[in-house]
Coordinates of C-alpha atoms and ligand atoms in Angstrom, one line a residue:
M28 CA -19.7 15.4 9.6
A29 CA -16.4 15.4 7.7
K30 CA -15.9 12.5 5.3
N31 CA -13.0 10.2 6.0
A32 CA -10.4 8.5 3.7
L33 CA -7.9 5.7 4.2
I34 CA -4.8 6.0 2.0
I35 CA -2.6 2.9 1.7
G36 CA 1.0 3.8 1.0
A37 CA 3.0 6.9 2.2
G38 CA 5.2 7.3 -0.9
L39 CA 5.1 10.2 -3.2
A40 CA 1.5 9.3 -4.4
G41 CA 0.1 8.8 -1.0
T42 CA 1.6 11.9 0.6
C43 CA 0.7 14.2 -2.2
L44 CA -2.9 12.9 -2.2
A45 CA -3.1 13.2 1.6
H46 CA -2.2 16.9 1.4
R47 CA -4.8 17.4 -1.3
L48 CA -7.6 15.6 0.6
L49 CA -6.7 17.3 3.9
S50 CA -7.0 20.7 2.2
S51 CA -10.5 19.7 0.9
G52 CA -11.6 19.0 4.5
I53 CA -11.4 15.2 4.4
E54 CA -10.2 13.3 7.5
V55 CA -7.2 11.2 6.4
Q56 CA -5.7 8.1 7.8
I57 CA -2.6 6.7 6.1
L58 CA -1.3 3.2 6.4
D59 CA 2.3 2.4 5.5
Q60 CA 4.5 -0.6 6.2
G61 CA 7.8 1.3 5.9
S62 CA 9.0 -0.6 2.7
N63 CA 9.5 2.5 0.5
H64 CA 11.9 1.5 -2.3
S65 CA 10.9 4.1 -4.9
S66 CA 10.0 7.6 -3.6
A67 CA 12.8 7.5 -1.0
I68 CA 15.4 6.0 -3.5
A69 CA 14.6 8.4 -6.4
A70 CA 17.0 11.1 -7.4
G71 CA 14.0 13.4 -7.4
M72 CA 15.0 15.2 -10.6
V73 CA 12.4 17.2 -12.4
N74 CA 13.7 17.7 -15.9
P75 CA 11.2 19.5 -18.2
M76 CA 12.6 17.8 -21.3
V77 CA 12.6 14.3 -22.8
F78 CA 16.0 14.4 -24.3
R79 CA 15.6 11.2 -26.4
R80 CA 13.0 13.0 -28.5
M81 CA 14.1 16.5 -27.6
N82 CA 10.5 17.3 -26.7
K83 CA 8.8 18.8 -23.7
S84 CA 7.6 16.4 -21.1
W85 CA 3.8 15.4 -21.2
R86 CA 1.6 18.2 -19.8
L87 CA 4.7 20.1 -18.8
D88 CA 3.2 23.6 -18.9
E89 CA 0.5 22.5 -16.4
F90 CA 2.7 20.2 -14.2
L91 CA 5.8 22.3 -13.7
P92 CA 4.5 25.6 -12.2
E93 CA 2.1 23.7 -10.0
A94 CA 4.8 21.4 -8.7
Q95 CA 7.2 24.3 -8.0
A96 CA 4.4 26.1 -6.0
F97 CA 3.3 22.9 -4.2
Y98 CA 6.8 21.8 -3.0
R99 CA 7.5 25.3 -1.7
D100 CA 4.2 25.3 0.2
I101 CA 4.9 21.9 1.7
E102 CA 8.4 23.1 2.7
Q103 CA 6.7 25.9 4.7
Q104 CA 4.1 23.6 6.2
L105 CA 6.7 21.0 7.3
Q106 CA 9.4 23.6 8.1
T107 CA 12.0 21.7 6.1
K108 CA 13.8 21.9 2.8
F109 CA 13.1 19.6 -0.2
Y110 CA 13.2 21.9 -3.2
H111 CA 16.5 22.7 -5.0
P112 CA 16.6 24.5 -8.4
I113 CA 19.3 23.2 -10.7
V114 CA 20.6 23.9 -14.2
I115 CA 20.8 20.7 -16.3
R116 CA 23.5 20.9 -18.9
R117 CA 22.9 18.4 -21.8
F118 CA 26.0 17.4 -23.7
F119 CA 24.6 16.6 -27.2
S120 CA 25.0 13.1 -28.6
S121 CA 24.9 14.1 -32.2
A122 CA 24.8 17.1 -34.5
E123 CA 21.1 16.4 -35.2
E124 CA 20.4 16.7 -31.5
R125 CA 22.2 20.0 -31.3
D126 CA 20.3 21.3 -34.4
S127 CA 17.0 20.2 -32.9
W128 CA 17.8 22.1 -29.7
Q129 CA 18.8 25.2 -31.6
Q130 CA 15.6 25.2 -33.6
K131 CA 13.3 24.5 -30.6
A132 CA 15.0 27.1 -28.4
S133 CA 13.8 29.8 -30.7
Q134 CA 10.2 28.6 -30.5
E135 CA 7.9 30.3 -28.0
A136 CA 6.7 27.0 -26.6
Y137 CA 10.3 26.2 -25.4
Q138 CA 11.3 29.6 -24.1
N139 CA 10.8 28.7 -20.5
Y140 CA 12.8 25.4 -20.8
L141 CA 15.7 25.7 -23.3
E142 CA 18.4 28.4 -23.2
K143 CA 19.5 29.5 -26.7
L144 CA 22.9 28.1 -27.5
S145 CA 25.8 30.5 -26.8
P146 CA 29.4 30.1 -27.9
A147 CA 30.2 29.3 -24.3
D148 CA 27.7 26.5 -24.3
L149 CA 29.0 25.1 -27.5
E150 CA 32.6 25.1 -26.1
N151 CA 31.8 24.1 -22.5
Q152 CA 34.4 21.7 -21.2
A153 CA 32.7 20.4 -18.0
A154 CA 32.4 17.0 -20.0
I155 CA 33.9 15.5 -23.1
N156 CA 32.3 17.9 -25.6
L157 CA 31.5 16.2 -28.9
F158 CA 28.7 18.3 -30.4
G159 CA 28.3 21.2 -27.9
S160 CA 26.0 21.5 -24.9
G161 CA 22.8 23.3 -23.9
R162 CA 21.3 24.4 -20.6
V163 CA 17.7 23.5 -19.5
R164 CA 15.8 26.1 -17.6
N165 CA 13.3 25.6 -14.7
A166 CA 14.7 22.2 -13.7
F167 CA 14.8 21.3 -10.0
W168 CA 15.3 18.3 -7.7
I169 CA 13.4 17.2 -4.6
D170 CA 15.4 15.7 -1.8
A171 CA 13.4 12.4 -2.1
A172 CA 14.8 10.6 0.9
N173 CA 14.0 13.6 3.1
W174 CA 10.5 13.9 1.5
V175 CA 9.6 10.4 2.7
K176 CA 11.3 10.7 6.1
E177 CA 9.8 14.1 7.0
H178 CA 6.4 13.1 5.8
L179 CA 6.3 9.9 8.0
A180 CA 7.4 12.0 11.0
Y181 CA 4.8 14.8 10.1
F182 CA 1.8 12.5 9.6
A183 CA 2.7 10.5 12.7
A184 CA 2.9 13.6 14.8
Q185 CA -0.5 14.7 13.4
G186 CA -2.0 11.3 14.3
N187 CA -2.7 10.5 10.6
L188 CA -0.3 7.6 10.2
L189 CA -0.5 3.9 11.1
Q190 CA 2.9 2.2 10.6
K191 CA 1.7 -1.3 9.7
P192 CA 1.2 -3.5 6.7
F193 CA -2.1 -3.7 4.9
E194 CA -3.8 -7.0 5.9
A195 CA -6.0 -8.5 3.1
K196 CA -8.1 -10.4 5.7
A197 CA -9.1 -7.1 7.4
W198 CA -10.4 -5.6 4.1
D199 CA -13.9 -5.7 2.8
P200 CA -14.0 -3.8 -0.4
A201 CA -17.7 -3.9 -1.0
A202 CA -18.3 -2.3 2.4
R203 CA -15.2 0.0 2.2
K204 CA -14.4 -1.4 5.6
Y205 CA -10.8 -1.9 6.9
D206 CA -10.0 -3.3 10.3
G207 CA -13.5 -2.7 11.5
I208 CA -13.7 0.9 10.3
T209 CA -15.9 2.0 7.4
Y210 CA -14.4 4.7 5.2
D211 CA -16.0 7.0 2.7
Y212 CA -13.0 6.6 0.5
V213 CA -10.1 4.1 0.3
I214 CA -7.2 4.9 -2.0
F215 CA -4.5 2.4 -2.9
C216 CA -1.1 4.2 -3.4
M217 CA 1.2 1.1 -3.0
G218 CA 3.6 1.8 -5.8
Y219 CA 5.2 -1.2 -7.4
Q220 CA 4.0 -3.4 -4.5
Q221 CA 0.4 -2.9 -5.8
K222 CA 0.7 -6.0 -7.8
E223 CA 0.8 -8.2 -4.7
E224 CA -2.6 -6.9 -3.5
P225 CA -5.6 -8.3 -5.3
T226 CA -7.9 -5.2 -5.4
F227 CA -6.1 -3.5 -8.3
A228 CA -3.9 -6.5 -9.4
Y229 CA -5.7 -6.5 -12.8
L230 CA -4.0 -3.2 -13.8
P231 CA -1.0 -3.6 -16.1
L232 CA 1.5 -2.1 -13.7
Q233 CA 5.1 -2.8 -14.5
Q234 CA 8.0 -3.0 -12.1
T235 CA 11.1 -1.3 -13.4
K236 CA 14.1 -1.5 -11.2
G237 CA 16.6 1.4 -11.1
Q238 CA 20.0 1.7 -9.5
T239 CA 22.1 4.8 -8.8
L240 CA 25.6 5.5 -7.3
L241 CA 26.5 8.1 -4.8
I242 CA 30.1 9.2 -5.7
E243 CA 32.7 11.7 -4.5
S244 CA 34.8 13.5 -7.0
A245 CA 37.0 16.6 -6.8
L246 CA 37.0 16.9 -10.6
L247 CA 33.2 17.5 -11.0
S248 CA 31.6 20.9 -10.5
D249 CA 28.7 21.5 -8.1
A250 CA 27.3 24.2 -10.4
E251 CA 25.3 22.2 -12.9
S252 CA 23.8 18.7 -13.4
L253 CA 25.6 17.1 -16.4
N254 CA 23.7 14.8 -18.7
R255 CA 24.5 12.4 -21.5
K256 CA 23.9 8.7 -21.2
C257 CA 23.5 9.3 -17.5
F258 CA 22.7 12.2 -15.1
V259 CA 25.1 13.6 -12.6
L260 CA 23.2 15.4 -9.8
P261 CA 25.4 17.6 -7.5
Y262 CA 24.5 17.2 -3.8
G263 CA 27.1 19.7 -2.6
K264 CA 30.4 19.1 -0.8
G265 CA 31.9 17.2 -3.7
R266 CA 29.1 14.5 -3.7
F267 CA 27.1 13.5 -6.7
R268 CA 24.3 11.0 -7.6
V269 CA 24.9 9.2 -10.9
G270 CA 21.9 7.4 -12.5
A271 CA 20.0 5.5 -13.4
T272 CA 19.6 2.1 -14.8
Y273 CA 16.4 0.7 -16.3
E274 CA 15.9 -3.0 -15.5
W275 CA 12.5 -4.0 -16.9
N276 CA 10.2 -6.5 -15.1
N277 CA 12.6 -6.7 -12.1
A278 CA 11.3 -6.1 -8.6
T279 CA 14.5 -7.2 -6.7
L280 CA 16.0 -4.8 -4.3
H281 CA 19.7 -5.8 -4.2
H282 CA 22.3 -3.7 -6.0
T283 CA 24.4 -5.4 -8.5
P284 CA 28.1 -5.2 -9.7
E285 CA 26.7 -5.1 -13.3
A286 CA 24.7 -1.9 -12.7
R287 CA 27.7 -0.3 -10.9
E288 CA 29.8 -1.1 -14.0
I289 CA 27.2 0.4 -16.4
L290 CA 26.8 3.5 -14.4
L291 CA 30.6 4.1 -14.1
Q292 CA 31.0 3.4 -17.9
N293 CA 28.2 5.9 -18.6
L294 CA 29.9 8.4 -16.3
S295 CA 33.3 7.9 -18.1
A296 CA 31.6 8.7 -21.4
L297 CA 31.0 12.2 -20.0
G298 CA 34.6 12.5 -18.6
S299 CA 37.4 11.3 -16.4
Y300 CA 36.3 12.4 -13.0
E301 CA 38.1 9.8 -10.8
P302 CA 34.9 8.9 -8.9
V303 CA 35.0 7.3 -5.5
V304 CA 31.8 5.2 -5.0
M305 CA 30.3 5.9 -1.6
E306 CA 27.1 4.1 -1.9
Q307 CA 24.9 2.2 -4.4
A308 CA 21.1 2.3 -4.2
A309 CA 18.4 0.2 -5.8
G310 CA 14.6 0.8 -6.1
V311 CA 11.6 -0.2 -8.2
R312 CA 9.6 2.3 -10.3
P313 CA 5.9 1.7 -10.8
T314 CA 5.6 2.1 -14.6
V315 CA 3.0 1.6 -17.3
L316 CA 3.6 0.7 -20.9
D317 CA 1.6 3.7 -22.2
R318 CA 3.7 6.0 -19.9
R319 CA 0.5 7.4 -18.2
P320 CA -0.4 7.1 -14.6
L321 CA -3.1 4.8 -13.2
M322 CA -5.8 6.8 -11.5
G323 CA -9.5 6.3 -10.8
K324 CA -12.2 4.3 -9.3
H325 CA -12.4 0.5 -9.0
P326 CA -14.8 -0.9 -11.6
D327 CA -16.9 -2.8 -9.1
F328 CA -16.4 -1.1 -5.7
D329 CA -17.7 2.4 -5.0
G330 CA -15.4 4.7 -3.0
V331 CA -12.3 2.5 -3.8
F332 CA -9.6 4.3 -5.8
V333 CA -6.1 3.9 -7.0
F334 CA -3.2 6.4 -7.6
N335 CA -0.2 4.7 -9.1
G336 CA 2.0 4.4 -12.3
L337 CA 4.0 7.6 -11.6
G338 CA 6.9 6.1 -13.6
T339 CA 10.1 8.1 -14.2
K340 CA 8.6 11.6 -13.9
G341 CA 6.7 11.1 -10.6
Y342 CA 8.1 14.2 -8.9
M343 CA 6.9 16.5 -11.6
M344 CA 3.4 15.0 -12.1
A345 CA 2.3 14.0 -8.6
P346 CA 1.2 17.5 -7.3
T347 CA -1.2 18.1 -10.2
L348 CA -2.4 14.5 -10.5
A349 CA -3.1 14.3 -6.7
R350 CA -5.2 17.5 -7.0
E351 CA -7.1 16.1 -9.9
L352 CA -7.7 12.8 -8.2
A353 CA -8.9 14.5 -5.0
A354 CA -11.4 16.5 -7.1
F355 CA -12.5 13.3 -8.8
I356 CA -12.9 11.6 -5.4
T357 CA -14.7 14.3 -3.6
M358 CA -16.6 16.1 -6.4
N359 CA -16.7 13.7 -9.2
T360 CA -14.7 16.2 -11.4
P361 CA -13.7 14.1 -14.5
L362 CA -10.1 12.9 -14.7
H363 CA -7.8 13.7 -17.6
P364 CA -8.8 10.8 -20.0
E365 CA -5.2 9.6 -20.5
T366 CA -4.8 9.0 -16.7
N367 CA -8.1 7.2 -16.0
I368 CA -7.9 3.5 -15.4
S369 CA -11.1 3.1 -17.3
R370 CA -8.8 2.6 -20.3
F371 CA -8.0 -0.8 -18.8
T372 CA -11.2 -1.5 -16.9
E373 CA -13.1 -4.7 -17.0
S374 CA -15.6 -5.7 -14.3
K375 CA -14.1 -8.2 -11.9
V376 CA -17.2 -9.5 -10.1
Ligands
LIG424 C1 16.4 4.5 -8.9 C2 15.2 5.4 -9.1 C3 15.4 6.7 -9.5 C4 14.3 7.6 -9.7 N1 14.5 8.8 -10.1 C5 13.5 9.7 -10.3 C6 13.7 11.0 -10.6 O1 14.9 11.5 -10.7 N2 12.6 11.8 -10.8 C7 11.3 11.4 -10.6 O2 10.4 12.1 -10.8 N3 11.1 10.1 -10.3 C8 12.1 9.2 -10.1 N4 11.9 7.9 -9.8 C9 10.5 7.4 -9.8 C10 9.7 7.8 -8.5 O3 10.5 7.3 -7.5 C11 8.3 7.2 -8.6 O4 7.6 7.7 -9.7 C12 7.5 7.5 -7.3 O5 8.3 7.7 -6.2 C13 6.5 6.4 -7.0 O6 5.8 6.8 -5.9 P1 4.7 5.9 -5.3 O7 4.1 6.6 -4.1 O8 3.7 5.5 -6.3 O9 5.4 4.5 -4.8 P2 6.3 4.2 -3.6 O10 7.3 5.2 -3.4 O11 6.8 2.8 -3.8 O12 5.4 4.2 -2.3 C14 4.5 3.2 -2.0 C15 4.3 3.1 -0.5 O13 3.4 2.0 -0.2 C16 3.8 1.3 0.9 N5 3.3 0.0 0.8 C17 3.4 -0.9 -0.2 N6 2.8 -2.0 0.1 C18 2.2 -1.9 1.3 C19 1.4 -2.7 2.1 N7 1.1 -4.0 1.8 N8 1.0 -2.2 3.4 C20 1.3 -1.0 3.7 N9 2.1 -0.1 3.0 C21 2.5 -0.6 1.8 C22 5.3 1.3 0.9 O14 5.9 1.2 2.2 C23 5.6 2.7 0.2 O15 5.9 3.7 1.2 C24 13.0 7.1 -9.6 C25 12.8 5.7 -9.1 C26 13.9 4.9 -8.9 C27 13.7 3.5 -8.4

């Protein structure tokens, strides 16, 4: 008989894991209360680089190709479009940054990600150009709001989704029993709201609020995503997402005039684009101080797992991490040591 799993949370973590478990022949039930304020709010950008240090993102060479293939497969499966390739143009903040780019772009390790600087890049006038600009290769964005919406519809149509809140009184972790049903595996994928549920509340999950603006501007080009101090992501038809703020230890969901001001100021450091703000969005990222995800088995309860802490690069990491967690759950294949919650584990009973 096929084994069964209960996934709590249908955000990016829960949906990616559901795909991976279903492909391993596990029967999956997903529970979601419809309070998604991260995966659906995200800009969904996948930027191979960490500009602050001008380094490749962690495990980039593994994550990026797998994410590109995964999102295209899921597009086929759900018969919709999420995946949009984009060129990111970084306007350098200093001569050091430009020199660092120049030097890295000639290294083999960066060939897939950094274009060598051409005279046209150095002179590009799409933004106020202080020290030149460079183009990132192999970047893309996922239509995050559509990802969540289409997955809720898809899993509901397949009979995999219960649209309800998780009830602590219906949960017996020692028996892996929820609402009268015993599951082989129960996986908590509750994003920043994990802190409110006792099972994995001991983990050092942080709640990092982020806000973005949706603007219209006739003076910005749709061709590239501009970046310095903020990102400007073209959505087509003269609309752009500008983001994002980082508001530490803040799990409130209202948008603020202060964040709007910061985002508009950051945008004006790129150029005078006469933006018209159409909408402001706020969400909360599930982050961890060591910038690594939270994955693994509960220290005291067999068959009880967590998938969280996807942070600011969730859309790049989730496809690979979900596959690794599914292999850990079903075949006990070891997790990457930097992702395993055993780094924080103490027995709770
Ligand atoms: C403003 C902003 C911009 C971002 N931009 C990017 C970006 O450009 N690129 C990128 O990669 N990442 C970005 N992120 C981060 C990204 O959104 C997260 O890493 C990722 O979406 C987290 O996914 P998750 O599934 O862990 O959490 P969530 O998306 O929060 O999903 C958790 C789910 O659990 C459900 N749930 C919670 N509690 C309960 C309960 N008690 N009962 C039932 N269901 C429950 C919720 O309804 C929700 O659907 C951004 C985030 C924000 C806020």
